[in-house]
């Protein structure tokens, strides 16, 4: 067999490109990895030799090469991605096999594999390689088509490109046609030069463009499988998530800010882009409902909301500084708030706590039966704390309904914030003021513990989420009122009149995607009426538009989003809209032609009082 | 050189629009024009948890800022828990939490 | 010749019909409800002169009856495609106070609207639900007016004076009661209004507090605690009252909006269609007197239209 | 319109035969001014009775809530008794606060005759004196104003080309507008003199604002910052007009507008007037005296905080710089230490060595 030199002038652009790419990727990964927090590195050590690693390998194959999740979004879009990723991957692997088959088991420099046909003069050639190349080219045709007619590939909008993206994308589009030309007109050096230059440019642009995701997704999958997550503060792991974003733009369509309010540059793809290139502004970081609709669809599974939250924390500069110490006036001793009233000479309202308690004590022998006993057998002093939260306090009908439900349940209830409570801390957390939010959480925790409650019920999903995710409430069970009511119904403690009234249900973001509670409210609704679902529901449900996570949008935008949501409910033919969040209720009720109620209101309305 | 006579010259209490530097106020309003739609109904302050426990008065502080009276506004705004009740009651639909954060950003340490 | 259709049998509609008849044009009043009179039927005394609404109403219904104008009651007019002249005098709807849930209307006892108070005066039964006399009463101005949150951006114009009038009526009924009016602005534009306002302050002893009530909540003894900021002091305030009166605004009858006249000057009773005219509060909040005046104007324009056409 | 308003408040001023009621504090602050008044009156050929038995009117004690009203009335009644005994009917009052107090008491007696009766009884019990109420009371600035034309005719120089800030004491017309020429809004008493003698009156935004003395505001140290803030407000407001001097008709005002310039210079390093030399503050007697050609040192102008020499130069007054701190009979009276507004070497041409 003759000696092949494996060298020609035209390979230089390719070699330079590969070297730069390799150096940058190694530098980036090395740097990010070294800076991982100690706990994260401990997780890596702990889980390296475990089934997680095997699963990660499988996931890499399914997601990085086959793009399984994108197939789910749209098969044509999936085909396009698979053709590029898997097709190119196979070209490399089969190409290598081809080389080995032809040259035997010997060292061949990189360019030898890539420009195999040049160096062998095209005398040996596998048909499968041509098929693979045409496979990739079919993906390319779709990609070009998508740039101009994205809708046919299931995307109404695609991502706006950065300069690096444009360079990489243009060179990428040239690589495969040039390869086709070079391999078929092997004697024309210009084609080989073009092919090599296209590869070189692509490789140099790659680590600075969205195509960095091709490499980054692999370590991301492994690290994630080993249990590493982004948190409320930025960490080195975030880099793996940021650069694993291909800016595919799947997050853009579900975004209601884009759909109904006309914001075109705040979606997760743009947020991640801005953060990655260090040009994140507060306006972009703050303009997100954190409804979670995009996070659920991200094919790379990025923690989009968490990343945005920790960006907000970084951008926020307000020190906690005990600036909410004044709130202790309420939480240290809830009775003090009444004393304050006395000292300022204002009307004193007797604390309602005792009244409600005595009321429920007298109803412990409630004919609805047995609840006091069942609970007593489980816990010595079952006591429920009800936390309405700020928003419920502005919805007296929910409070009144809960009062009726509690009375019917016979439970011993302490009203945590009816005469004034402090915020749960989630809005502050959403603003990035984590430390201040912690102060507030700690104050509320003290308050709950001091009251000796065994169950904390809240009618506000915003509060619920922070109680579950961030509070440490030892020995206190935290329930959303929908769960509490569902439980009362299941235990036979509530007697309700069923009806055939058609009602539709709005999943609040914090309750559904946030806490995974979809069924409890539906069970409750099913026992008082007939539930009709809107087109987008459960994990796909729309946001009401008034999310506390958004600090930017104005009233008109909120109304626009609420109208769109309202229209979806009107289309169901339901008589009323039921939700389980006071804020959603206000937001939707503002514009909807249908009456909008909280779950508790519907239940209280259907209570059998006799 | 200053001699201490045991008292100092009282500063005028008047809001002096000739002297106050309104450029920051204009900048803030430009970023959030809805901010100047306030009709001073006081609903925000009435419902405000912080306002009922401290001297914090959102209506007053944001008005002061619009008049170029920035002193102390940042510290006052820091009492806000961002709970959003004020936004719910505002008859003009002002993004009150956005206003709080904007003022803090312009006057504070973001 | 086809009769001119007057949609709505309130004061504006009745006046339009009477004026048409006087000019020799035959009108027909189409009224959705079972009686003529519109909103005037619910009112007790009319500001600022305290003229009984029934008196004004009677003079109109008597004239309509004696003039032999055709009146079709319990009929919803919907045939807007007709080429007969139509005068829309559909007035306004009273804002549904339940939409401002935080004020507790329909939730707590003893939260009333100004319309309820007029009705109670007419029925001769003014008082709390249990029949007792309130010691403290609060009026909340601008409920369903100047409020983006309920899609009611406009000022309903007549509520300020209504609130002042009712506060004075309650003050004279219960001289020992303390009465507080919570307002954002007091807009006293009409003749004699400012005088009534001053009288309310000085003679009736009504307390005017500049601040919008943010919320109402129940107290243990069944009273209502309200919160507002006293904006002139700059501090939040709260107080407990026995009776809360919500001064409700007007909502338009064109799908919740007011009809839009061609222009606000010479064309205030004209629409974009040549044969459709407006009279009264259908186009914007108006007082009884202003609605009557527009009835005359609308009739004049209809006659002009008919003369030009023939 | 404006002119009409100024003219609306004309008051009657007696032409001659005045009983002179001196001020307590002016004799300390501007000791030459009252003497100058008497000299002007003599030059005009007026009869002024300067009574050594006359006492304080208690005005400062009254306004600081130390002296009760009945006491004050009795003291004022005594001054009237002295005037009656001396055979005079027209009161010429040197102090603005005294003028305000006399006006107020006469007004009170008019509205509540029983208080006059009580004052008469108290006075009689204490001193055995009786009195007739004055036929006419005028502030001495009123009298100078009244004679401004006569003074102009005797003048040796005028105020041409000078911008003058005039300041009226609050008690002159703010209590009873009708008691002042031009009332409280358009006080013309000093402006009339300035205009008659050729000067130009400066109308500046804070023209009507109080100098800040305010008795309790100055006397209680805790409030003093408020007092000085008022003077500063006026000084800041007149600054852009570049006034050549101020003239005041109230002992306290002249004193504070002058001395606070020193305090502000020391406390805040702020000076007013050309080159930061301060704006000289004159009494109306000094202004009239300069017009009439009196020697500034004889009028006590060396006692001013803000040096008057630059003004004297502008007026073309022929004065002996070396004689500034030489009192009567050439005796050295001592010179103040250099201070914030007054420390310019150029001003201090004359240095006395003991």
mmCIF file of N, CA and C in Angstrom, chain A residues 6 11 14-15 18-19 92 96 99 107-116 119 203:
data_model
loop_
_atom_site.group_PDB
_atom_site.id
_atom_site.type_symbol
_atom_site.label_atom_id
_atom_site.label_comp_id
_atom_site.label_asym_id
_atom_site.label_seq_id
_atom_site.Cartn_x
_atom_site.Cartn_y
_atom_site.Cartn_z
ATOM 1 N N UNK A 6 -1.165 12.647 3.504
ATOM 2 C CA UNK A 6 -2.232 13.291 4.292
ATOM 3 C C UNK A 6 -1.990 14.773 4.491
ATOM 4 N N UNK A 11 -5.899 22.024 3.672
ATOM 5 C CA UNK A 11 -6.374 21.525 4.977
ATOM 6 C C UNK A 11 -6.082 22.509 6.106
ATOM 7 N N UNK A 14 -9.025 24.141 7.915
ATOM 8 C CA UNK A 14 -9.695 23.140 8.733
ATOM 9 C C UNK A 14 -8.928 22.887 10.033
ATOM 10 N N UNK A 15 -7.592 22.685 9.883
ATOM 11 C CA UNK A 15 -6.793 22.363 11.065
ATOM 12 C C UNK A 15 -6.797 23.513 12.071
ATOM 13 N N UNK A 18 -10.163 23.509 13.837
ATOM 14 C CA UNK A 18 -10.287 22.437 14.828
ATOM 15 C C UNK A 18 -9.466 22.751 16.071
ATOM 16 N N UNK A 19 -8.263 23.290 15.857
ATOM 17 C CA UNK A 19 -7.402 23.583 17.009
ATOM 18 C C UNK A 19 -8.036 24.644 17.902
ATOM 19 N N UNK A 92 -19.236 11.100 10.480
ATOM 20 C CA UNK A 92 -17.915 11.042 11.120
ATOM 21 C C UNK A 92 -17.576 9.598 11.489
ATOM 22 N N UNK A 96 -14.950 7.197 9.658
ATOM 23 C CA UNK A 96 -13.783 6.637 10.361
ATOM 24 C C UNK A 96 -13.667 5.146 10.065
ATOM 25 N N UNK A 99 -12.314 4.636 6.685
ATOM 26 C CA UNK A 99 -10.869 4.842 6.651
ATOM 27 C C UNK A 99 -10.151 3.592 7.124
ATOM 28 N N UNK A 107 -2.421 4.867 12.259
ATOM 29 C CA UNK A 107 -2.715 6.266 12.594
ATOM 30 C C UNK A 107 -2.984 7.066 11.321
ATOM 31 N N UNK A 108 -4.073 7.753 11.371
ATOM 32 C CA UNK A 108 -4.391 8.652 10.264
ATOM 33 C C UNK A 108 -4.680 10.019 10.889
ATOM 34 N N UNK A 109 -3.977 11.054 10.434
ATOM 35 C CA UNK A 109 -4.279 12.376 11.022
ATOM 36 C C UNK A 109 -5.730 12.782 10.738
ATOM 37 N N UNK A 110 -6.162 13.709 11.539
ATOM 38 C CA UNK A 110 -7.564 14.100 11.490
ATOM 39 C C UNK A 110 -8.032 14.454 10.074
ATOM 40 N N UNK A 111 -7.188 15.262 9.408
ATOM 41 C CA UNK A 111 -7.602 15.685 8.066
ATOM 42 C C UNK A 111 -7.718 14.509 7.113
ATOM 43 N N UNK A 112 -6.996 13.435 7.442
ATOM 44 C CA UNK A 112 -7.053 12.239 6.631
ATOM 45 C C UNK A 112 -8.440 11.643 6.609
ATOM 46 N N UNK A 113 -9.078 11.672 7.758
ATOM 47 C CA UNK A 113 -10.434 11.162 7.826
ATOM 48 C C UNK A 113 -11.396 12.080 7.106
ATOM 49 N N UNK A 114 -11.242 13.364 7.392
ATOM 50 C CA UNK A 114 -12.223 14.327 6.897
ATOM 51 C C UNK A 114 -12.169 14.446 5.383
ATOM 52 N N UNK A 115 -10.957 14.533 4.878
ATOM 53 C CA UNK A 115 -10.800 14.697 3.425
ATOM 54 C C UNK A 115 -10.362 13.389 2.788
ATOM 55 N N UNK A 116 -10.919 12.300 3.319
ATOM 56 C CA UNK A 116 -10.550 10.950 2.915
ATOM 57 C C UNK A 116 -10.540 10.794 1.393
ATOM 58 N N UNK A 119 -7.559 12.395 -0.367
ATOM 59 C CA UNK A 119 -6.266 11.738 -0.238
ATOM 60 C C UNK A 119 -6.250 10.366 -0.913
ATOM 61 N N UNK A 203 -15.918 26.021 12.798
ATOM 62 C CA UNK A 203 -15.318 25.571 14.068
ATOM 63 C C UNK A 203 -14.853 26.743 14.916
#
